mmCIF file of C-alpha atoms and ligand atoms in Angstrom:
data_model
loop_
_atom_site.group_PDB
_atom_site.id
_atom_site.type_symbol
_atom_site.label_atom_id
_atom_site.label_comp_id
_atom_site.label_asym_id
_atom_site.label_seq_id
_atom_site.Cartn_x
_atom_site.Cartn_y
_atom_site.Cartn_z
ATOM 1 C CA MET A 1 -10.501 22.566 6.430
ATOM 2 C CA GLU A 2 -7.838 19.753 6.371
ATOM 3 C CA LEU A 3 -7.207 17.894 3.162
ATOM 4 C CA THR A 4 -5.992 13.969 3.671
ATOM 5 C CA PHE A 5 -4.736 12.163 0.526
ATOM 6 C CA LEU A 6 -5.438 8.449 0.815
ATOM 7 C CA GLY A 7 -4.296 7.273 -2.704
ATOM 8 C CA THR A 8 -1.574 9.098 -4.400
ATOM 9 C CA GLY A 9 -1.017 6.150 -7.003
ATOM 10 C CA THR A 10 -1.705 5.924 -11.293
ATOM 11 C CA SER A 11 -4.741 3.450 -11.998
ATOM 12 C CA VAL A 12 -2.525 0.096 -11.123
ATOM 13 C CA GLY A 13 -1.572 1.274 -7.880
ATOM 14 C CA ILE A 14 2.162 1.384 -7.008
ATOM 15 C CA PRO A 15 3.801 -1.694 -6.020
ATOM 16 C CA MET A 16 2.769 -2.478 -9.312
ATOM 17 C CA ILE A 17 1.503 -6.821 -9.632
ATOM 18 C CA GLY A 18 5.139 -8.533 -10.918
ATOM 19 C CA CYS A 19 7.349 -4.770 -10.649
ATOM 20 C CA HIS A 20 10.330 -5.055 -8.972
ATOM 21 C CA CYS A 21 11.596 -1.576 -10.553
ATOM 22 C CA PRO A 22 13.214 0.558 -7.880
ATOM 23 C CA VAL A 23 10.563 2.873 -7.136
ATOM 24 C CA CYS A 24 8.261 -0.719 -7.072
ATOM 25 C CA SER A 25 10.615 -2.339 -4.278
ATOM 26 C CA SER A 26 11.440 1.096 -2.464
ATOM 27 C CA ASP A 27 11.873 1.402 1.234
ATOM 28 C CA ASP A 28 10.743 5.095 1.203
ATOM 29 C CA PRO A 29 7.002 4.696 2.467
ATOM 30 C CA ARG A 30 5.890 7.660 0.247
ATOM 31 C CA ASN A 31 6.376 5.580 -2.866
ATOM 32 C CA THR A 32 3.998 3.096 -1.696
ATOM 33 C CA ARG A 33 0.574 4.589 -3.424
ATOM 34 C CA ARG A 34 -2.842 3.720 -3.804
ATOM 35 C CA ARG A 35 -5.301 4.378 -6.395
ATOM 36 C CA SER A 36 -6.884 8.516 -6.155
ATOM 37 C CA CYS A 37 -8.988 9.469 -2.956
ATOM 38 C CA LEU A 38 -9.222 12.505 -1.262
ATOM 39 C CA TYR A 39 -10.346 12.974 2.610
ATOM 40 C CA VAL A 40 -12.038 16.471 3.613
ATOM 41 C CA LYS A 41 -12.532 17.470 6.640
ATOM 42 C CA THR A 42 -13.602 20.028 8.505
ATOM 43 C CA GLY A 43 -15.640 21.046 12.178
ATOM 44 C CA GLN A 44 -18.589 20.435 10.424
ATOM 45 C CA THR A 45 -18.215 18.068 8.084
ATOM 46 C CA ALA A 46 -16.433 15.194 6.534
ATOM 47 C CA PHE A 47 -16.472 13.816 3.070
ATOM 48 C CA VAL A 48 -14.259 11.758 0.073
ATOM 49 C CA ILE A 49 -13.656 12.407 -2.969
ATOM 50 C CA ASP A 50 -13.868 8.577 -4.764
ATOM 51 C CA THR A 51 -13.961 5.485 -3.580
ATOM 52 C CA PRO A 52 -11.158 3.410 -5.544
ATOM 53 C CA PRO A 53 -10.682 -0.322 -5.228
ATOM 54 C CA ASP A 54 -8.494 0.273 -2.147
ATOM 55 C CA PHE A 55 -10.894 2.348 -0.090
ATOM 56 C CA ARG A 56 -11.918 -0.105 2.487
ATOM 57 C CA GLN A 57 -7.873 -0.217 3.735
ATOM 58 C CA GLN A 58 -8.161 3.536 3.223
ATOM 59 C CA MET A 59 -10.686 3.844 5.759
ATOM 60 C CA LEU A 60 -9.003 1.459 8.403
ATOM 61 C CA ASP A 61 -5.829 2.781 8.146
ATOM 62 C CA ALA A 62 -6.937 6.721 8.174
ATOM 63 C CA SER A 63 -9.734 6.013 11.383
ATOM 64 C CA ILE A 64 -12.621 6.774 9.424
ATOM 65 C CA GLU A 65 -15.619 6.480 10.472
ATOM 66 C CA SER A 66 -18.207 8.662 9.536
ATOM 67 C CA LEU A 67 -18.736 10.018 6.215
ATOM 68 C CA ASP A 68 -21.245 13.064 5.387
ATOM 69 C CA ALA A 69 -20.770 12.704 1.246
ATOM 70 C CA VAL A 70 -19.278 10.887 -1.621
ATOM 71 C CA VAL A 71 -18.080 12.842 -4.447
ATOM 72 C CA PHE A 72 -16.709 11.513 -7.688
ATOM 73 C CA THR A 73 -14.533 13.004 -10.330
ATOM 74 C CA HIS A 74 -15.537 10.080 -12.777
ATOM 75 C CA ALA A 75 -16.510 6.644 -13.617
ATOM 76 C CA HIS A 76 -12.489 4.972 -14.397
ATOM 77 C CA ALA A 77 -12.555 1.578 -12.406
ATOM 78 C CA ASP A 78 -9.354 3.155 -10.210
ATOM 79 C CA HIS A 79 -11.863 5.822 -9.159
ATOM 80 C CA ILE A 80 -15.090 4.282 -8.309
ATOM 81 C CA PHE A 81 -14.607 0.220 -7.576
ATOM 82 C CA GLY A 82 -14.179 0.690 -3.670
ATOM 83 C CA PHE A 83 -17.991 1.901 -3.768
ATOM 84 C CA ASP A 84 -20.008 -1.123 -2.355
ATOM 85 C CA ASP A 85 -18.171 -0.390 0.647
ATOM 86 C CA ILE A 86 -19.833 2.621 1.604
ATOM 87 C CA ARG A 87 -22.424 -0.105 3.079
ATOM 88 C CA ARG A 88 -20.362 0.427 6.577
ATOM 89 C CA PHE A 89 -21.052 4.409 6.819
ATOM 90 C CA ASN A 90 -24.571 4.034 5.808
ATOM 91 C CA THR A 91 -24.388 1.507 8.802
ATOM 92 C CA LEU A 92 -22.142 3.693 10.962
ATOM 93 C CA THR A 93 -24.701 6.839 10.327
ATOM 94 C CA GLY A 94 -27.905 5.183 10.293
ATOM 95 C CA THR A 95 -28.340 7.424 6.762
ATOM 96 C CA VAL A 96 -28.849 7.138 3.339
ATOM 97 C CA LEU A 97 -25.471 9.115 1.851
ATOM 98 C CA PRO A 98 -25.429 11.587 -1.186
ATOM 99 C CA ALA A 99 -23.121 10.544 -4.171
ATOM 100 C CA TYR A 100 -22.476 14.172 -6.105
ATOM 101 C CA GLY A 101 -20.985 13.802 -9.553
ATOM 102 C CA ASP A 102 -21.634 15.196 -13.100
ATOM 103 C CA PRO A 103 -24.367 13.574 -14.794
ATOM 104 C CA GLU A 104 -22.500 11.958 -17.465
ATOM 105 C CA THR A 105 -20.377 10.249 -14.363
ATOM 106 C CA ILE A 106 -23.412 9.340 -12.192
ATOM 107 C CA SER A 107 -24.586 7.757 -14.881
ATOM 108 C CA HIS A 108 -22.177 5.634 -16.141
ATOM 109 C CA ILE A 109 -21.526 4.730 -11.778
ATOM 110 C CA ARG A 110 -26.004 4.136 -11.392
ATOM 111 C CA GLN A 111 -24.939 1.075 -14.525
ATOM 112 C CA ILE A 112 -22.245 -0.096 -12.713
ATOM 113 C CA PHE A 113 -23.740 -0.598 -9.383
ATOM 114 C CA ASP A 114 -26.978 -1.128 -10.565
ATOM 115 C CA TYR A 115 -27.949 -2.787 -6.878
ATOM 116 C CA ILE A 116 -27.611 0.941 -5.023
ATOM 117 C CA GLY A 117 -30.712 2.337 -4.123
ATOM 118 C CA THR A 118 -32.111 4.437 -1.073
ATOM 119 C CA ARG A 119 -33.741 1.303 0.928
ATOM 120 C CA PRO A 120 -32.447 -1.934 1.931
ATOM 121 C CA ASN A 121 -33.151 -4.525 0.000
ATOM 122 C CA PRO A 122 -36.324 -6.646 1.259
ATOM 123 C CA GLN A 123 -34.058 -10.215 1.798
ATOM 124 C CA GLY A 124 -32.349 -7.724 4.544
ATOM 125 C CA LEU A 125 -28.756 -7.837 2.620
ATOM 126 C CA PHE A 126 -27.303 -4.879 3.431
ATOM 127 C CA ARG A 127 -26.388 -2.521 0.057
ATOM 128 C CA PRO A 128 -24.773 0.689 -0.007
ATOM 129 C CA LEU A 129 -27.952 3.417 0.221
ATOM 130 C CA ILE A 130 -27.558 6.202 -1.621
ATOM 131 C CA GLU A 131 -28.476 9.492 -2.777
ATOM 132 C CA PHE A 132 -27.125 10.540 -6.248
ATOM 133 C CA ARG A 133 -27.409 13.691 -6.852
ATOM 134 C CA PRO A 134 -25.973 15.007 -10.374
ATOM 135 C CA ILE A 135 -24.604 18.610 -10.438
ATOM 136 C CA THR A 136 -23.667 21.168 -13.242
ATOM 137 C CA ALA A 137 -23.084 24.087 -10.686
ATOM 138 C CA PRO A 138 -21.686 25.024 -7.521
ATOM 139 C CA PHE A 139 -23.049 22.749 -4.074
ATOM 140 C CA GLN A 140 -22.449 22.676 -0.921
ATOM 141 C CA ILE A 141 -21.598 19.584 1.426
ATOM 142 C CA GLY A 142 -22.015 21.686 5.250
ATOM 143 C CA ASP A 143 -19.644 24.096 5.356
ATOM 144 C CA VAL A 144 -17.478 23.441 2.333
ATOM 145 C CA THR A 145 -18.852 24.890 -1.171
ATOM 146 C CA LEU A 146 -17.927 22.735 -4.450
ATOM 147 C CA THR A 147 -17.749 24.120 -7.475
ATOM 148 C CA PRO A 148 -17.211 21.999 -10.554
ATOM 149 C CA LEU A 149 -14.922 22.216 -12.948
ATOM 150 C CA ASP A 150 -14.730 20.167 -16.733
ATOM 151 C CA ILE A 151 -11.156 18.633 -17.460
ATOM 152 C CA GLU A 152 -10.009 17.182 -20.595
ATOM 153 C CA HIS A 153 -9.211 13.589 -19.647
ATOM 154 C CA GLY A 154 -10.330 11.325 -22.638
ATOM 155 C CA VAL A 155 -13.576 10.992 -20.998
ATOM 156 C CA LYS A 156 -16.266 13.310 -18.586
ATOM 157 C CA MET A 157 -14.153 13.891 -15.545
ATOM 158 C CA THR A 158 -14.925 16.638 -13.154
ATOM 159 C CA GLY A 159 -12.209 18.409 -10.860
ATOM 160 C CA TYR A 160 -13.704 20.616 -8.471
ATOM 161 C CA ILE A 161 -12.474 23.776 -6.219
ATOM 162 C CA LEU A 162 -13.639 23.382 -2.790
ATOM 163 C CA GLU A 163 -14.075 26.122 -0.352
ATOM 164 C CA SER A 164 -14.187 26.452 3.407
ATOM 165 C CA LYS A 165 -13.535 29.595 5.869
ATOM 166 C CA GLY A 166 -11.753 31.950 2.836
ATOM 167 C CA THR A 167 -9.569 28.971 2.474
ATOM 168 C CA ARG A 168 -9.576 27.687 -1.587
ATOM 169 C CA ALA A 169 -8.188 24.292 -2.713
ATOM 170 C CA GLY A 170 -8.309 22.786 -6.219
ATOM 171 C CA TYR A 171 -8.529 19.331 -6.931
ATOM 172 C CA VAL A 172 -7.935 17.555 -10.174
ATOM 173 C CA CYS A 173 -6.509 14.100 -10.199
ATOM 174 C CA ASP A 174 -6.808 12.953 -13.528
ATOM 175 C CA CYS A 175 -6.362 15.275 -16.949
ATOM 176 C CA HIS A 176 -4.601 15.329 -20.291
ATOM 177 C CA SER A 177 -5.770 19.285 -20.235
ATOM 178 C CA ILE A 178 -7.397 21.913 -18.664
ATOM 179 C CA PRO A 179 -10.171 24.099 -20.809
ATOM 180 C CA GLU A 180 -9.989 27.509 -20.513
ATOM 181 C CA GLU A 181 -12.845 28.421 -18.404
ATOM 182 C CA SER A 182 -11.695 25.953 -16.036
ATOM 183 C CA LEU A 183 -8.500 27.473 -16.057
ATOM 184 C CA ALA A 184 -10.088 30.586 -15.340
ATOM 185 C CA LYS A 185 -11.481 29.735 -11.804
ATOM 186 C CA LEU A 186 -8.714 28.175 -10.870
ATOM 187 C CA THR A 187 -7.341 31.699 -8.521
ATOM 188 C CA ASP A 188 -6.309 32.765 -5.393
ATOM 189 C CA LEU A 189 -5.796 28.907 -4.095
ATOM 190 C CA ASP A 190 -4.255 28.416 -0.702
ATOM 191 C CA VAL A 191 -3.341 24.585 -2.209
ATOM 192 C CA MET A 192 -3.734 23.111 -5.779
ATOM 193 C CA VAL A 193 -3.101 19.680 -6.670
ATOM 194 C CA LEU A 194 -2.816 17.926 -10.318
ATOM 195 C CA ASP A 195 -2.344 15.500 -12.112
ATOM 196 C CA ALA A 196 1.782 14.242 -12.782
ATOM 197 C CA LEU A 197 1.390 10.642 -14.432
ATOM 198 C CA LYS A 198 5.247 10.504 -15.399
ATOM 199 C CA TYR A 199 7.993 12.142 -17.480
ATOM 200 C CA GLU A 200 6.963 11.237 -20.759
ATOM 201 C CA PRO A 201 3.657 12.904 -22.380
ATOM 202 C CA HIS A 202 0.521 10.569 -21.850
ATOM 203 C CA PRO A 203 -2.926 10.715 -24.040
ATOM 204 C CA THR A 204 -5.347 11.170 -21.265
ATOM 205 C CA HIS A 205 -2.686 12.447 -18.137
ATOM 206 C CA LEU A 206 -0.492 15.584 -17.636
ATOM 207 C CA SER A 207 3.714 14.590 -17.719
ATOM 208 C CA VAL A 208 5.509 15.968 -14.950
ATOM 209 C CA ALA A 209 6.346 18.867 -17.113
ATOM 210 C CA GLU A 210 2.846 19.145 -18.092
ATOM 211 C CA SER A 211 1.249 19.748 -14.573
ATOM 212 C CA VAL A 212 4.368 21.857 -13.506
ATOM 213 C CA ALA A 213 3.824 24.173 -16.174
ATOM 214 C CA TYR A 214 -0.142 23.982 -15.254
ATOM 215 C CA LEU A 215 1.264 24.851 -11.717
ATOM 216 C CA GLN A 216 3.261 27.882 -12.176
ATOM 217 C CA GLN A 217 0.676 29.923 -14.331
ATOM 218 C CA ILE A 218 -2.473 28.980 -12.050
ATOM 219 C CA GLY A 219 0.281 30.135 -9.067
ATOM 220 C CA ALA A 220 -1.265 28.247 -6.091
ATOM 221 C CA ARG A 221 0.921 29.104 -2.519
ATOM 222 C CA GLN A 222 1.452 25.935 -2.640
ATOM 223 C CA SER A 223 1.033 23.024 -5.524
ATOM 224 C CA TYR A 224 0.927 18.970 -4.731
ATOM 225 C CA LEU A 225 1.376 16.157 -8.140
ATOM 226 C CA THR A 226 -0.696 13.353 -7.736
ATOM 227 C CA HIS A 227 -1.591 9.916 -9.914
ATOM 228 C CA LEU A 228 1.920 8.767 -9.911
ATOM 229 C CA CYS A 229 3.072 6.037 -11.498
ATOM 230 C CA HIS A 230 6.207 4.118 -11.105
ATOM 231 C CA HIS A 231 8.627 6.169 -13.198
ATOM 232 C CA LEU A 232 8.761 8.526 -10.147
ATOM 233 C CA ASP A 233 10.500 8.160 -7.210
ATOM 234 C CA HIS A 234 8.959 10.645 -4.355
ATOM 235 C CA ALA A 235 12.465 11.905 -3.142
ATOM 236 C CA GLN A 236 13.962 11.773 -6.739
ATOM 237 C CA LEU A 237 10.931 14.146 -7.815
ATOM 238 C CA THR A 238 11.040 16.244 -4.833
ATOM 239 C CA SER A 239 14.491 17.279 -5.608
ATOM 240 C CA GLU A 240 13.632 18.720 -9.167
ATOM 241 C CA LEU A 241 10.779 20.618 -8.308
ATOM 242 C CA PRO A 242 10.545 24.463 -6.965
ATOM 243 C CA PRO A 243 9.480 24.692 -3.521
ATOM 244 C CA SER A 244 5.918 25.339 -4.761
ATOM 245 C CA ILE A 245 5.140 22.685 -5.725
ATOM 246 C CA ALA A 246 5.716 19.315 -3.726
ATOM 247 C CA VAL A 247 4.596 15.582 -4.544
ATOM 248 C CA SER A 248 1.846 14.277 -2.735
ATOM 249 C CA TYR A 249 1.966 10.803 -0.782
ATOM 250 C CA ASP A 250 -0.494 8.226 0.883
ATOM 251 C CA GLY A 251 -0.809 9.534 4.570
ATOM 252 C CA LEU A 252 0.092 13.107 4.061
ATOM 253 C CA THR A 253 -2.598 15.364 5.259
ATOM 254 C CA VAL A 254 -2.225 19.241 4.510
ATOM 255 C CA ARG A 255 -4.166 22.268 6.591
ATOM 256 C CA LEU A 256 -5.906 25.399 5.460
ATOM 257 C CA GLY A 257 -6.699 28.218 7.825
ATOM 258 C CA ASN A 258 -6.787 27.702 11.584
HETATM 259 ZN ZN1 ZN B 301 -7.575 7.823 -12.464
HETATM 260 ZN ZN1 ZN B 302 7.624 -0.402 -10.977
HETATM 261 ZN ZN1 ZN B 303 -9.057 8.625 -15.446
#
């Protein structure tokens, strides 16, 4: 299983419009962060977790030409507003794509994208062809098993454990706290990805210190911080972390297993 980070920034993206701080004007490409998107690929399947406003450019830059499914974490704008561009994958694959998410998230997405259906509209103008699949239990995409995790983020938010061929990764991109039942499932992980918005506490996200404390408790072989704001310089933050915790960046691919 391969995980590629296509977006590791907070909701406004980095650089932020009109900001000239050292991170927003940095020459280090790892400080340029699009909105949250993870590309998951195995020998059998490929899918994305979330379709942010930057989705089209993320697909072009990573040369992704085929997707079998879309998985949503929650219905905040920075995670869903590129959904319309799924149209191209309908055309390329000639199929209706399944979109998975918890029932509340799927219901919000249906309201926001109320023109999306499973058949082309009569005028022949194209719109995304999606079969929505609300999930409350583990499900399968190709050879990947996804276990949903309830996460506290101010709105309904679902994290996922991804398992394939004996490898396990946890992905929790937006998080203020992890309920006990979800924490209990985050065991024996090769990789764990967790929200770390900034140094200071925030009402709906984890700070760096809070995130690091969770990651040390979870104890994955390698952990990555994500959903980073412009207070966090990649090199500086990396130097402050233990070796088992890294800072994710757009374009980073992590390989699990063979
Ligand atoms: Zn977000
Ligand atoms: Zn800035
Ligand atoms: Zn959010």
